[in-house]
Short mmCIF file of C-alpha atoms and ligand atoms in Angstrom, two decimals:
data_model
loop_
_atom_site.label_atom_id
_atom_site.label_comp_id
_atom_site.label_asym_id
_atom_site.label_seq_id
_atom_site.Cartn_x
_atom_site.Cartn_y
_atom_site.Cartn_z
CA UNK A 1 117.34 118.46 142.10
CA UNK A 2 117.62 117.09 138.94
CA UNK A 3 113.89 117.41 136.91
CA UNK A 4 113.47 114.11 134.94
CA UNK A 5 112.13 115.08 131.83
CA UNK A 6 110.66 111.63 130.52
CA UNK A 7 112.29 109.16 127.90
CA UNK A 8 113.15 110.92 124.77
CA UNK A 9 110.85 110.38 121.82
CA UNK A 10 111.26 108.85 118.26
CA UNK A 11 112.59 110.22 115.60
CA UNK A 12 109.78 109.76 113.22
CA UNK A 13 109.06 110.91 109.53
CA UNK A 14 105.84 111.49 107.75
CA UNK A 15 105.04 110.01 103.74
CA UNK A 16 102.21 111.94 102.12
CA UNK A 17 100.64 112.74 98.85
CA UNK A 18 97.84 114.63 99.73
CA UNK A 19 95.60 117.01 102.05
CA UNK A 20 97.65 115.12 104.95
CA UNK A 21 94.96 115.43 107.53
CA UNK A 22 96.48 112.36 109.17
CA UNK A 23 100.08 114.21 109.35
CA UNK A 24 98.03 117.21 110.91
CA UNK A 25 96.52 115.21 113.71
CA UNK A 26 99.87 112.72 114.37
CA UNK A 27 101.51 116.02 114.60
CA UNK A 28 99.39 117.22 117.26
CA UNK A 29 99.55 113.43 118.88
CA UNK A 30 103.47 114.07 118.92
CA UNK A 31 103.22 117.15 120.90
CA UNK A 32 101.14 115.32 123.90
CA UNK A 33 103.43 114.70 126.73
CA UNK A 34 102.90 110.78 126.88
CA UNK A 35 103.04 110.16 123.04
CA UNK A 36 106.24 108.05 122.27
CA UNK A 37 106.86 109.86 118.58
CA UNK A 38 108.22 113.34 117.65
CA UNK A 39 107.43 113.77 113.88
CA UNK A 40 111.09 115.60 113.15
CA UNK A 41 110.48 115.19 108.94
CA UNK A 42 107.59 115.27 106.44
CA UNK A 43 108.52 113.33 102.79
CA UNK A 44 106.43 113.75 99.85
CA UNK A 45 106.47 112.54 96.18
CA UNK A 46 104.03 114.84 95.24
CA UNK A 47 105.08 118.99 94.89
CA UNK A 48 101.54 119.78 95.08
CA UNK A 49 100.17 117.81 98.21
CA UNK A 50 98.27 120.37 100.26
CA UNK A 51 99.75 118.64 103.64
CA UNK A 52 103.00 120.20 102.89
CA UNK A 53 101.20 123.45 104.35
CA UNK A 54 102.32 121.60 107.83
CA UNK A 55 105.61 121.63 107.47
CA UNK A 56 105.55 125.61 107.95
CA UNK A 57 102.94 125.55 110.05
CA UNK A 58 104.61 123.44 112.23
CA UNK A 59 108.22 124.22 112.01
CA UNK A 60 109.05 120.77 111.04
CA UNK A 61 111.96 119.87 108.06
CA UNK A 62 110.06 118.94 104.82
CA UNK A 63 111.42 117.08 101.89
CA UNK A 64 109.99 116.59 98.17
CA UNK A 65 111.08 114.16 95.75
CA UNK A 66 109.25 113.26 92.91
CA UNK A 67 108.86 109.27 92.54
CA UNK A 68 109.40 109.59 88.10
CA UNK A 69 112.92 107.56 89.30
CA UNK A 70 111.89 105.75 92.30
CA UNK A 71 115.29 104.54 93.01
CA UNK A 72 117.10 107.96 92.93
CA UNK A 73 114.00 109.02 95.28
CA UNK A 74 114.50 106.42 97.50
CA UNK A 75 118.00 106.89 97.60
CA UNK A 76 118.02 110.55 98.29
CA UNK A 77 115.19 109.79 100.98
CA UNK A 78 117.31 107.56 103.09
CA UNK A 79 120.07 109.61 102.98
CA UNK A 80 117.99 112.05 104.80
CA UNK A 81 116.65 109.85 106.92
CA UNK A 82 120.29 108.91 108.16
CA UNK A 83 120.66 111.94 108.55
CA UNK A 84 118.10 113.29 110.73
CA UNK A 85 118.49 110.41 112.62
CA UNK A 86 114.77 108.83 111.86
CA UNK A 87 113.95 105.55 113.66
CA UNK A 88 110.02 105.08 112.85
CA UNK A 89 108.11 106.26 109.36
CA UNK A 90 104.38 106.96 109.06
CA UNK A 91 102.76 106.63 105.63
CA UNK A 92 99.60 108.88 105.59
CA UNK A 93 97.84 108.84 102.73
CA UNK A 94 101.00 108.01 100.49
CA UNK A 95 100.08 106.65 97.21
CA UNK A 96 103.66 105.30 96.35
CA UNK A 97 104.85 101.79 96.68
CA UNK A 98 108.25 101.56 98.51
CA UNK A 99 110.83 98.82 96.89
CA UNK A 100 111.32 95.98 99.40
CA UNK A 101 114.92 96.78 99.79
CA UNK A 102 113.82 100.32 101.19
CA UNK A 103 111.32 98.55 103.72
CA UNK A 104 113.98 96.28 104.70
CA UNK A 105 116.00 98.80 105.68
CA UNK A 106 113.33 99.60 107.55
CA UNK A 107 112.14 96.44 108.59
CA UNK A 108 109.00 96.81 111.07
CA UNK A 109 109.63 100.50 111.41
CA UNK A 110 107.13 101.68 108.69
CA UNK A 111 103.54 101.68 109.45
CA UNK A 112 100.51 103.07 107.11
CA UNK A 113 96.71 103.30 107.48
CA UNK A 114 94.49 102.05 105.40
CA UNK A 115 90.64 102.98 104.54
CA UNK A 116 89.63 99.49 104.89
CA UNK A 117 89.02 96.68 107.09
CA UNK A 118 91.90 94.68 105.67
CA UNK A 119 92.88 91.83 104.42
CA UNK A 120 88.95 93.19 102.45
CA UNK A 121 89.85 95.61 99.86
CA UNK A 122 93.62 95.97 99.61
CA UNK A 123 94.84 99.08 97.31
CA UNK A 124 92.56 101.68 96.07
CA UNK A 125 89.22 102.64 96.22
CA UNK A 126 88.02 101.13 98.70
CA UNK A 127 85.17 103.36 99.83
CA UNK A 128 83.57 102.94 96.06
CA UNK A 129 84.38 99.14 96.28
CA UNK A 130 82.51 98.73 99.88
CA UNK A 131 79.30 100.85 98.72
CA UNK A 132 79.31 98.80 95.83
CA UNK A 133 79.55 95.55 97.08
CA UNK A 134 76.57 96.64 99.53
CA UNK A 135 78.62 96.26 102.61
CA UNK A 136 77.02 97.13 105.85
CA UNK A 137 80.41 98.25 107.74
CA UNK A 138 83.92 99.17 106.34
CA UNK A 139 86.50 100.55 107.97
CA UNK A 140 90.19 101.35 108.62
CA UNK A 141 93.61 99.70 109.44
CA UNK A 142 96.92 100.79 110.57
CA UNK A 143 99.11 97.50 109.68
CA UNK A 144 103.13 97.38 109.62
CA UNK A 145 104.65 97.71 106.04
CA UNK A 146 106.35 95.36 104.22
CA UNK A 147 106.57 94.23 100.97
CA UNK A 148 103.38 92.78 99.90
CA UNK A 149 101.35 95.46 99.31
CA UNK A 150 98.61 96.29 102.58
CA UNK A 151 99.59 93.19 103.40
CA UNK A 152 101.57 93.30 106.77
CA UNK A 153 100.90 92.71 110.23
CA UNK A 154 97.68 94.41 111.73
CA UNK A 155 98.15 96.75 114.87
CA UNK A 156 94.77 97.77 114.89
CA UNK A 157 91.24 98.50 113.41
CA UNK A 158 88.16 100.49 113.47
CA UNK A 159 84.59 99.33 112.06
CA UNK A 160 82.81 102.35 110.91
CA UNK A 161 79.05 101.53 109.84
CA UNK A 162 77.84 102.35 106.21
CA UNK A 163 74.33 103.86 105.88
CA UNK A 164 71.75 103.51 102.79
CA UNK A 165 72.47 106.94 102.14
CA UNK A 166 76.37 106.75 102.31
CA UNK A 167 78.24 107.71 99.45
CA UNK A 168 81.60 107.10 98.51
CA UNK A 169 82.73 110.49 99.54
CA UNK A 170 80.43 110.28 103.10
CA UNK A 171 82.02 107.06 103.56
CA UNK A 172 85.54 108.44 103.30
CA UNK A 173 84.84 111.26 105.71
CA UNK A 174 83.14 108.68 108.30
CA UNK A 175 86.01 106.84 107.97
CA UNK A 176 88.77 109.85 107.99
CA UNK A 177 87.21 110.53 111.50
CA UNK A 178 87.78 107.35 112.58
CA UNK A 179 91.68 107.44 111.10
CA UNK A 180 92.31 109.88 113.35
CA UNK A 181 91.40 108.60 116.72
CA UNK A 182 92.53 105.18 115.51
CA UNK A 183 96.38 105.70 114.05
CA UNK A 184 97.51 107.38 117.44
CA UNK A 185 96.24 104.57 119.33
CA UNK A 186 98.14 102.42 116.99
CA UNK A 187 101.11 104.26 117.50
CA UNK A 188 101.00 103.91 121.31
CA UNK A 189 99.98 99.96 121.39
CA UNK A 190 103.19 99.58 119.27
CA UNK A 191 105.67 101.69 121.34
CA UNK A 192 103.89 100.91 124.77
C1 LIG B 201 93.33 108.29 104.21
O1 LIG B 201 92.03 107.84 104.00
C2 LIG B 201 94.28 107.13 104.36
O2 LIG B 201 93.72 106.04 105.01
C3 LIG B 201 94.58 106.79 102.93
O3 LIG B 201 94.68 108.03 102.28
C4 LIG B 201 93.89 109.00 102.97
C5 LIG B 201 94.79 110.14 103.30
O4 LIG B 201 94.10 111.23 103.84
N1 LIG B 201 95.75 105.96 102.84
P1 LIG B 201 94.92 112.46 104.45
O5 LIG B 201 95.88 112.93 103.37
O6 LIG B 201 95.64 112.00 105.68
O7 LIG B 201 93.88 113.50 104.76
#
């Protein structure tokens, strides 16, 4: 008898910048039987981002290219992405903005997560931003990409609540926690 061996996953690539904790734990969401993703490429702008670690780690193709000429970058990225045959992208923590003719290529194929509960407190710092403004919850996001800039289509959210004693930096890790249940979930309500 023939063993059926399930629908074959997506081709998906990983943007970071940083410590990639989000790559780590959609890496492990990949390898779950029922998750519709494989993560087949990791792409960062940045030589130094600690995340890279995963790409040994995890036996998965890596690819750096600094963003100093976005277009070249760009370029050489979806070359690469042709190649390998990627149908879905994951920004994780990826502090570069893509050009609109890149996410158009891509069109409602690139999702990112956001440390906010958007449309509040688009683009950086938002942790410092919610302690400041005395919120009592913040959050996080994982919305679709496009052009405008955190800006797209929201998939889903998590409320996280902010203590007296929260600080920027207990915020962020409150919230991190929550990034990690939260962008797998997205990635199944989207493929399911
Ligand atoms: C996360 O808070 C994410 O929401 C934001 O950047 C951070 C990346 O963290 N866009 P990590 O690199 O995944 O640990």
């Amino acid at each position: 008898m023939v063993k059926l061996t399930g629908l074959k996953k997506i081709k998906t690539a990983v943007f970071i910048s940083g410590t990639g904790s989000n790559l780590k734990n959609l890496i492990r969401f990949s390898k779950i039987k029922n998750s519709p993703i494989s993560i087949n490429l990791i792409f960062s702008n940045n030589f130094k981002a600690k995340g890279l670690k995963f790409s040994n780690q995890f036996n998965i193709k890596k690819k750096i290219s600094s963003f100093k000429d976005s277009k070249i970058a760009e370029k050489k990225i979806l070359n690469l992405l042709k190649k390998e045959n990627i149908k879905f992208i994951c920004l994780a923590g990826f502090m570069k903005i893509l050009s609109k003719s890149f996410i158009e290529k891509f069109n409602g194929k690139i999702v990112n997560i956001h440390p906010s509960l958007l449309p509040k407190y688009k683009g950086l710092d938002t942790h410092v931003k919610a302690i400041k403004n005395k919120d009592k919850i913040a959050g996080c996001t994982v919305h679709f990409v496009t052009a405008k800039l955190d800006s797209g289509k929201i998939i889903l959210q998590k409320e996280v609540k902010i203590s007296k004693k929260d600080t920027p930096a207990s915020l962020a890790k409150k919230i991190l926690r929550q990034e990690h249940k939260l962008y797998p979930a997205a990635i199944k309500k989207i493929f399911n």
